[in-house]
């Protein structure tokens, strides 16, 4: 097991770090939200921690593939791994700039060498059963069944009913097992950089004979990929910030109950009882359990707007070793 660094935190940002439910998704919305996330990151840096930041890309990779589909008669569409790489540049730029500018505003720029977003590949297995069962929601919500039928016929897209309403395109989401750039991220962190990494779960690649890598048509879950990186880095703490204030059992029911502090094994029992759906809370909980079982000191899941408290351990759901 990798030795754990008590000074290193990996913070994984959810969709609301870029677009909240009320937003249309303009560039202004993206910037405003990125600065909210940056404020939390900077507070943690101020406390003396080194920080790696990861983020999701579900809505954005879907938007890019819709842009490509709609223009395909004029510009050849690119594959999903390339679309994922585009989102790393798009969102990595926003976060790097927002964090850097916030550090300057707070007179803390001298604390770090700088902020950098890395293009990041994540390895998945060629024989992963996920290839045959697409589950990851990307892009817009569709409400017109006729349109959904036409898109599946014309574009070969697979759609599923989103638990939050409407239909959405789904793509395979194979299990990540290795971050190709982990060594680089580690070196940058050691040298004092704030690193935005593993964006959108990383660009999915499959390892072929002799170690050559080939991009794959998939979107990796950002929470599971963040755990892989956090563990490879030997981070002490792994924090997932989203749009709910913690992990609940019986979520959506009157008798729901928030878990404040829970051991990895206890949480695993709730996971097996089916309290956490696959497309949303499921992978976060699984990532938290894996991190702690792999030797992490503490994992936490909570609301972005309480991000600092969640990271410090006073809010959200804290997952601790048994
Ligand atoms: P993100 O974009 O941050 O990755 P998701 O939308 O994928 O976030 O997951 C967060 C959502 O999970 C919450 O908005 C909440 O509605 C949903 N959710 C489902 N089950 C639970 C649960 N048991 N406890 C808390 N939230 C849950
Ligand atoms: Mg969300």
Short mmCIF file of C-alpha atoms and ligand atoms in Angstrom, two decimals:
data_model
loop_
_atom_site.label_atom_id
_atom_site.label_comp_id
_atom_site.label_asym_id
_atom_site.label_seq_id
_atom_site.Cartn_x
_atom_site.Cartn_y
_atom_site.Cartn_z
CA UNK A 1 0.00 0.00 0.00
CA UNK A 2 1.19 3.51 -0.88
CA UNK A 3 2.10 5.66 2.11
CA UNK A 4 -0.49 8.41 2.72
CA UNK A 5 0.31 12.09 2.58
CA UNK A 6 -1.63 13.99 5.29
CA UNK A 7 -0.97 17.20 3.43
CA UNK A 8 -2.46 16.11 0.15
CA UNK A 9 -6.15 16.35 -0.72
CA UNK A 10 -7.84 15.31 -3.94
CA UNK A 11 -11.05 17.25 -4.56
CA UNK A 12 -13.47 15.92 -7.19
CA UNK A 13 -15.95 18.50 -8.52
CA UNK A 14 -19.39 17.54 -9.83
CA UNK A 15 -21.54 19.03 -12.56
CA UNK A 16 -22.65 21.97 -10.41
CA UNK A 17 -19.08 23.31 -10.40
CA UNK A 18 -19.79 24.47 -13.96
CA UNK A 19 -23.54 24.56 -14.47
CA UNK A 20 -26.17 24.62 -11.75
CA UNK A 21 -29.71 23.43 -12.34
CA UNK A 22 -31.03 26.92 -13.03
CA UNK A 23 -28.27 27.88 -15.48
CA UNK A 24 -28.59 27.86 -19.25
CA UNK A 25 -24.92 27.07 -19.57
CA UNK A 26 -23.56 30.32 -21.02
CA UNK A 27 -19.84 31.09 -20.72
CA UNK A 28 -20.76 33.57 -17.96
CA UNK A 29 -22.51 30.77 -16.04
CA UNK A 30 -19.43 28.58 -16.43
CA UNK A 31 -17.08 31.28 -15.14
CA UNK A 32 -19.29 32.24 -12.21
CA UNK A 33 -19.56 28.62 -11.07
CA UNK A 34 -15.85 27.94 -11.58
CA UNK A 35 -15.05 30.85 -9.25
CA UNK A 36 -17.35 29.41 -6.56
CA UNK A 37 -15.42 26.13 -6.73
CA UNK A 38 -12.10 28.01 -6.83
CA UNK A 39 -12.92 29.85 -3.56
CA UNK A 40 -13.18 26.51 -1.74
CA UNK A 41 -9.97 25.16 -3.28
CA UNK A 42 -8.11 28.32 -2.31
CA UNK A 43 -9.29 28.11 1.33
CA UNK A 44 -7.79 24.65 1.49
CA UNK A 45 -4.51 25.87 -0.02
CA UNK A 46 -4.53 28.67 2.55
CA UNK A 47 -4.68 26.01 5.27
CA UNK A 48 -1.41 24.60 3.96
CA UNK A 49 -2.63 21.62 1.96
CA UNK A 50 -1.50 20.62 -1.50
CA UNK A 51 -4.48 20.07 -3.76
CA UNK A 52 -5.28 18.06 -6.86
CA UNK A 53 -8.62 18.88 -8.48
CA UNK A 54 -10.63 16.58 -10.72
CA UNK A 55 -13.97 17.22 -12.39
CA UNK A 56 -16.77 15.57 -14.37
CA UNK A 57 -17.78 16.27 -17.97
CA UNK A 58 -21.09 14.45 -18.60
CA UNK A 59 -23.07 17.46 -19.84
CA UNK A 60 -20.13 18.93 -21.77
CA UNK A 61 -19.05 15.79 -23.62
CA UNK A 62 -22.69 15.36 -24.65
CA UNK A 63 -22.87 18.97 -25.85
CA UNK A 64 -19.74 18.52 -27.96
CA UNK A 65 -21.07 15.34 -29.53
CA UNK A 66 -24.35 17.13 -30.34
CA UNK A 67 -22.43 20.00 -31.95
CA UNK A 68 -20.51 17.47 -34.02
CA UNK A 69 -23.65 15.57 -35.04
CA UNK A 70 -25.43 18.73 -36.11
CA UNK A 71 -22.53 19.91 -38.27
CA UNK A 72 -21.51 16.54 -39.63
CA UNK A 73 -22.34 17.43 -43.22
CA UNK A 74 -19.78 20.26 -43.12
CA UNK A 75 -17.20 19.09 -40.58
CA UNK A 76 -16.38 15.42 -39.94
CA UNK A 77 -17.40 14.42 -36.40
CA UNK A 78 -14.66 13.24 -34.05
CA UNK A 79 -14.75 10.22 -31.75
CA UNK A 80 -15.89 10.27 -28.12
CA UNK A 81 -12.36 10.00 -26.66
CA UNK A 82 -11.43 13.13 -28.63
CA UNK A 83 -14.60 14.88 -27.40
CA UNK A 84 -13.52 13.94 -23.86
CA UNK A 85 -10.07 15.43 -24.49
CA UNK A 86 -11.77 18.66 -25.65
CA UNK A 87 -13.67 18.90 -22.37
CA UNK A 88 -10.40 18.60 -20.42
CA UNK A 89 -9.11 21.70 -22.19
CA UNK A 90 -12.41 23.59 -21.83
CA UNK A 91 -13.04 22.87 -18.15
CA UNK A 92 -9.37 22.60 -17.14
CA UNK A 93 -8.81 26.11 -18.47
CA UNK A 94 -11.77 27.51 -16.52
CA UNK A 95 -10.68 25.93 -13.24
CA UNK A 96 -6.98 26.72 -13.61
CA UNK A 97 -7.71 30.36 -14.35
CA UNK A 98 -10.36 30.75 -11.64
CA UNK A 99 -8.08 29.17 -9.00
CA UNK A 100 -5.07 31.22 -10.07
CA UNK A 101 -6.99 34.52 -10.10
CA UNK A 102 -8.55 33.77 -6.72
CA UNK A 103 -5.08 33.05 -5.27
CA UNK A 104 -3.94 36.44 -6.58
CA UNK A 105 -7.01 38.19 -5.13
CA UNK A 106 -6.35 36.66 -1.72
CA UNK A 107 -2.63 37.47 -1.82
CA UNK A 108 -1.80 33.78 -1.78
CA UNK A 109 -0.22 33.37 -5.21
CA UNK A 110 3.19 33.04 -3.57
CA UNK A 111 2.06 29.87 -1.78
CA UNK A 112 2.12 27.84 -4.99
CA UNK A 113 4.29 27.54 -8.10
CA UNK A 114 1.20 27.99 -10.22
CA UNK A 115 -1.93 26.21 -11.38
CA UNK A 116 -1.88 23.80 -14.29
CA UNK A 117 -4.40 21.56 -16.05
CA UNK A 118 -3.00 18.37 -17.54
CA UNK A 119 -4.37 16.37 -20.44
CA UNK A 120 -4.97 13.07 -18.76
CA UNK A 121 -5.55 9.52 -20.02
CA UNK A 122 -7.05 6.76 -17.94
CA UNK A 123 -6.73 3.07 -18.77
CA UNK A 124 -9.76 0.78 -19.02
CA UNK A 125 -9.91 -2.91 -19.94
CA UNK A 126 -10.78 -4.21 -23.36
CA UNK A 127 -12.84 -7.05 -21.89
CA UNK A 128 -14.81 -4.84 -19.46
CA UNK A 129 -18.47 -5.98 -19.49
CA UNK A 130 -19.49 -2.28 -19.57
CA UNK A 131 -18.81 -2.13 -23.34
CA UNK A 132 -21.95 -4.20 -23.91
CA UNK A 133 -24.14 -2.29 -21.49
CA UNK A 134 -24.04 1.52 -21.88
CA UNK A 135 -25.06 3.27 -18.63
CA UNK A 136 -23.45 6.70 -18.49
CA UNK A 137 -25.83 9.61 -19.21
CA UNK A 138 -24.38 12.35 -21.40
CA UNK A 139 -25.75 15.51 -23.08
CA UNK A 140 -29.24 16.95 -23.19
CA UNK A 141 -32.53 15.68 -21.83
CA UNK A 142 -35.12 14.77 -24.50
CA UNK A 143 -38.85 14.73 -23.77
CA UNK A 144 -40.23 13.86 -27.22
CA UNK A 145 -40.36 10.07 -27.66
CA UNK A 146 -40.54 10.47 -31.46
CA UNK A 147 -37.31 12.46 -31.50
CA UNK A 148 -35.58 9.89 -29.31
CA UNK A 149 -36.70 7.14 -31.69
CA UNK A 150 -35.43 9.07 -34.72
CA UNK A 151 -32.05 9.83 -33.11
CA UNK A 152 -31.50 6.20 -32.14
CA UNK A 153 -32.35 5.11 -35.68
CA UNK A 154 -30.32 7.76 -37.51
CA UNK A 155 -27.32 8.09 -35.22
CA UNK A 156 -27.18 4.71 -33.55
CA UNK A 157 -27.27 6.39 -30.14
CA UNK A 158 -28.63 4.43 -27.19
CA UNK A 159 -31.13 6.25 -24.95
CA UNK A 160 -32.33 5.48 -21.45
CA UNK A 161 -34.92 7.10 -19.17
CA UNK A 162 -33.16 9.47 -16.77
CA UNK A 163 -34.40 9.02 -13.18
CA UNK A 164 -34.65 12.82 -13.06
CA UNK A 165 -37.09 12.82 -16.00
CA UNK A 166 -36.91 12.61 -19.80
CA UNK A 167 -34.61 10.55 -21.98
CA UNK A 168 -30.85 10.89 -22.29
CA UNK A 169 -28.17 9.33 -24.40
CA UNK A 170 -26.08 6.66 -22.62
CA UNK A 171 -22.56 5.47 -23.46
CA UNK A 172 -20.36 2.71 -21.98
CA UNK A 173 -18.57 3.56 -18.75
CA UNK A 174 -15.84 0.96 -18.16
CA UNK A 175 -14.05 0.69 -14.83
CA UNK A 176 -10.82 2.75 -14.65
CA UNK A 177 -7.72 1.02 -13.25
CA UNK A 178 -4.75 3.31 -13.96
CA UNK A 179 -4.07 6.99 -14.58
CA UNK A 180 -1.46 7.16 -17.37
CA UNK A 181 -0.13 10.54 -16.18
CA UNK A 182 -0.16 9.81 -12.43
CA UNK A 183 3.64 10.19 -12.17
CA UNK A 184 3.51 13.63 -13.81
CA UNK A 185 0.69 14.77 -11.54
CA UNK A 186 2.64 13.53 -8.52
CA UNK A 187 5.79 15.38 -9.60
CA UNK A 188 3.88 18.61 -10.23
CA UNK A 189 2.18 18.42 -6.83
CA UNK A 190 5.50 17.75 -5.10
CA UNK A 191 6.99 20.78 -6.85
CA UNK A 192 4.21 23.00 -5.51
CA UNK A 193 1.76 23.20 -8.40
CA UNK A 194 -2.00 23.03 -8.00
CA UNK A 195 -3.02 20.42 -10.55
CA UNK A 196 -6.30 19.98 -12.40
CA UNK A 197 -6.23 16.33 -13.48
CA UNK A 198 -8.27 13.39 -14.70
CA UNK A 199 -10.91 15.72 -16.16
CA UNK A 200 -14.18 14.01 -17.07
CA UNK A 201 -12.85 10.78 -15.62
CA UNK A 202 -9.91 10.97 -18.01
CA UNK A 203 -9.64 10.18 -21.69
CA UNK A 204 -10.46 6.47 -21.90
CA UNK A 205 -7.65 4.39 -23.43
CA UNK A 206 -7.12 0.67 -23.80
CA UNK A 207 -3.67 -0.85 -23.41
CA UNK A 208 -2.68 -2.99 -26.39
CA UNK A 209 0.17 -5.37 -27.00
CA UNK A 210 3.52 -3.83 -26.07
CA UNK A 211 1.89 -1.06 -24.02
CA UNK A 212 0.56 1.00 -26.93
CA UNK A 213 -2.59 2.96 -26.06
CA UNK A 214 -5.72 3.35 -28.16
CA UNK A 215 -8.59 5.76 -27.39
CA UNK A 216 -11.98 4.20 -26.67
CA UNK A 217 -15.60 5.25 -27.27
CA UNK A 218 -16.64 5.68 -23.66
CA UNK A 219 -16.96 8.15 -20.80
CA UNK A 220 -15.32 7.03 -17.57
CA UNK A 221 -17.05 7.85 -14.32
CA UNK A 222 -15.22 10.79 -12.76
CA UNK A 223 -15.67 9.61 -9.18
CA UNK A 224 -14.15 6.17 -9.83
CA UNK A 225 -11.32 7.69 -11.89
CA UNK A 226 -10.66 10.26 -9.16
CA UNK A 227 -10.31 7.46 -6.61
CA UNK A 228 -7.75 5.71 -8.83
CA UNK A 229 -5.68 8.89 -9.02
CA UNK A 230 -6.09 9.77 -5.33
CA UNK A 231 -4.84 6.30 -4.40
CA UNK A 232 -1.96 6.39 -6.90
CA UNK A 233 -0.90 9.78 -5.51
CA UNK A 234 -1.08 8.51 -1.94
CA UNK A 235 -3.43 11.36 -1.04
CA UNK A 236 -4.50 11.36 2.60
CA UNK A 237 -7.95 12.70 1.83
CA UNK A 238 -10.40 12.32 -1.02
CA UNK A 239 -13.40 14.65 -1.20
CA UNK A 240 -16.31 14.56 -3.65
CA UNK A 241 -18.26 17.82 -3.92
CA UNK A 242 -21.70 17.65 -5.52
CA UNK A 243 -25.19 19.18 -5.22
CA UNK A 244 -26.49 17.31 -2.19
CA UNK A 245 -25.33 17.81 1.42
CA UNK A 246 -24.36 14.21 2.00
CA UNK A 247 -25.15 10.54 1.49
CA UNK A 248 -28.61 9.43 2.56
CA UNK A 249 -30.15 6.05 3.21
CA UNK A 250 -33.76 5.83 1.99
CA UNK A 251 -33.09 8.90 -0.17
CA UNK A 252 -36.27 10.42 -1.60
CA UNK A 253 -38.43 8.88 1.15
CA UNK A 254 -39.90 10.41 4.26
CA UNK A 255 -37.72 8.25 6.50
CA UNK A 256 -34.49 9.29 4.75
CA UNK A 257 -31.49 9.66 7.01
CA UNK A 258 -28.21 11.43 6.35
CA UNK A 259 -25.03 9.52 7.16
CA UNK A 260 -22.67 11.84 9.03
CA UNK A 261 -19.75 9.57 9.86
CA UNK A 262 -19.76 6.04 8.52
CA UNK A 263 -17.14 3.31 8.22
CA UNK A 264 -16.28 1.93 4.80
CA UNK A 265 -17.74 -1.48 5.69
CA UNK A 266 -20.99 -0.03 7.04
CA UNK A 267 -21.36 2.02 3.88
CA UNK A 268 -20.63 -1.03 1.79
CA UNK A 269 -23.60 -2.76 3.44
CA UNK A 270 -25.90 0.13 2.54
CA UNK A 271 -24.45 0.07 -0.98
CA UNK A 272 -25.32 -3.60 -1.33
CA UNK A 273 -28.83 -2.90 -0.04
CA UNK A 274 -29.33 -0.63 -3.07
CA UNK A 275 -29.55 2.81 -1.45
CA UNK A 276 -27.39 4.49 -4.11
CA UNK A 277 -28.39 4.54 -7.80
CA UNK A 278 -25.77 3.72 -10.45
CA UNK A 279 -25.91 7.01 -12.41
CA UNK A 280 -25.47 9.39 -9.45
CA UNK A 281 -24.68 8.54 -5.81
CA UNK A 282 -23.64 4.93 -6.52
CA UNK A 283 -20.19 5.64 -8.02
CA UNK A 284 -19.43 8.34 -5.42
CA UNK A 285 -20.10 5.94 -2.57
CA UNK A 286 -18.16 3.17 -4.30
CA UNK A 287 -15.22 5.53 -4.91
CA UNK A 288 -15.23 6.60 -1.24
CA UNK A 289 -15.30 2.99 -0.06
CA UNK A 290 -12.47 1.99 -2.41
CA UNK A 291 -10.31 4.93 -1.33
CA UNK A 292 -10.58 4.11 2.37
CA UNK A 293 -10.18 0.36 1.82
CA UNK A 294 -7.06 1.12 -0.24
CA UNK A 295 -5.53 2.85 2.77
CA UNK A 296 -6.87 6.41 2.47
CA UNK A 297 -7.26 8.24 5.78
CA UNK A 298 -10.74 9.65 5.10
CA UNK A 299 -13.11 10.17 2.20
CA UNK A 300 -15.96 12.69 2.21
CA UNK A 301 -19.02 13.45 0.09
CA UNK A 302 -20.99 16.69 0.41
CA UNK A 303 -22.29 19.90 -1.10
CA UNK A 304 -19.98 22.14 -3.13
CA UNK A 305 -21.30 25.19 -1.27
CA UNK A 306 -20.14 23.66 2.04
CA UNK A 307 -16.97 22.42 0.36
CA UNK A 308 -14.49 23.76 2.90
CA UNK A 309 -16.35 22.22 5.85
CA UNK A 310 -16.75 18.92 3.99
CA UNK A 311 -13.00 18.85 3.36
CA UNK A 312 -12.21 19.73 6.98
CA UNK A 313 -14.50 16.93 8.17
CA UNK A 314 -17.30 18.90 9.84
CA UNK A 315 -20.03 18.63 7.19
CA UNK A 316 -21.21 16.16 4.55
CA UNK A 317 -20.71 12.41 4.91
CA UNK A 318 -17.36 11.34 6.30
CA UNK A 319 -16.19 7.85 5.36
CA UNK A 320 -13.60 6.45 7.75
CA UNK A 321 -11.62 3.22 8.03
CA UNK A 322 -13.28 0.37 9.97
P1 LIG B 1 -22.38 15.19 -9.86
O1 LIG B 1 -22.78 15.93 -11.07
O2 LIG B 1 -21.91 16.07 -8.76
O3 LIG B 1 -21.43 14.04 -10.12
P2 LIG B 1 -24.79 13.53 -9.62
O4 LIG B 1 -25.95 14.29 -10.12
O5 LIG B 1 -24.22 12.46 -10.48
O6 LIG B 1 -23.69 14.58 -9.20
O7 LIG B 1 -25.12 12.88 -8.20
C1 LIG B 1 -25.65 13.68 -7.15
C2 LIG B 1 -27.14 13.39 -6.98
O8 LIG B 1 -27.33 12.07 -6.44
C3 LIG B 1 -27.89 14.26 -6.03
O9 LIG B 1 -28.35 15.44 -6.67
C4 LIG B 1 -29.04 13.38 -5.54
O10 LIG B 1 -30.24 13.77 -6.16
C5 LIG B 1 -28.68 11.99 -6.04
N1 LIG B 1 -28.83 10.90 -5.08
C6 LIG B 1 -29.29 9.67 -5.41
N2 LIG B 1 -29.30 8.86 -4.37
C7 LIG B 1 -28.83 9.56 -3.31
C8 LIG B 1 -28.58 9.23 -1.94
N3 LIG B 1 -28.82 8.02 -1.47
N4 LIG B 1 -28.07 10.21 -1.14
C9 LIG B 1 -27.83 11.43 -1.62
N5 LIG B 1 -28.04 11.80 -2.92
C10 LIG B 1 -28.53 10.88 -3.77
MG1 LIG B 2 -25.16 16.46 -11.07
#
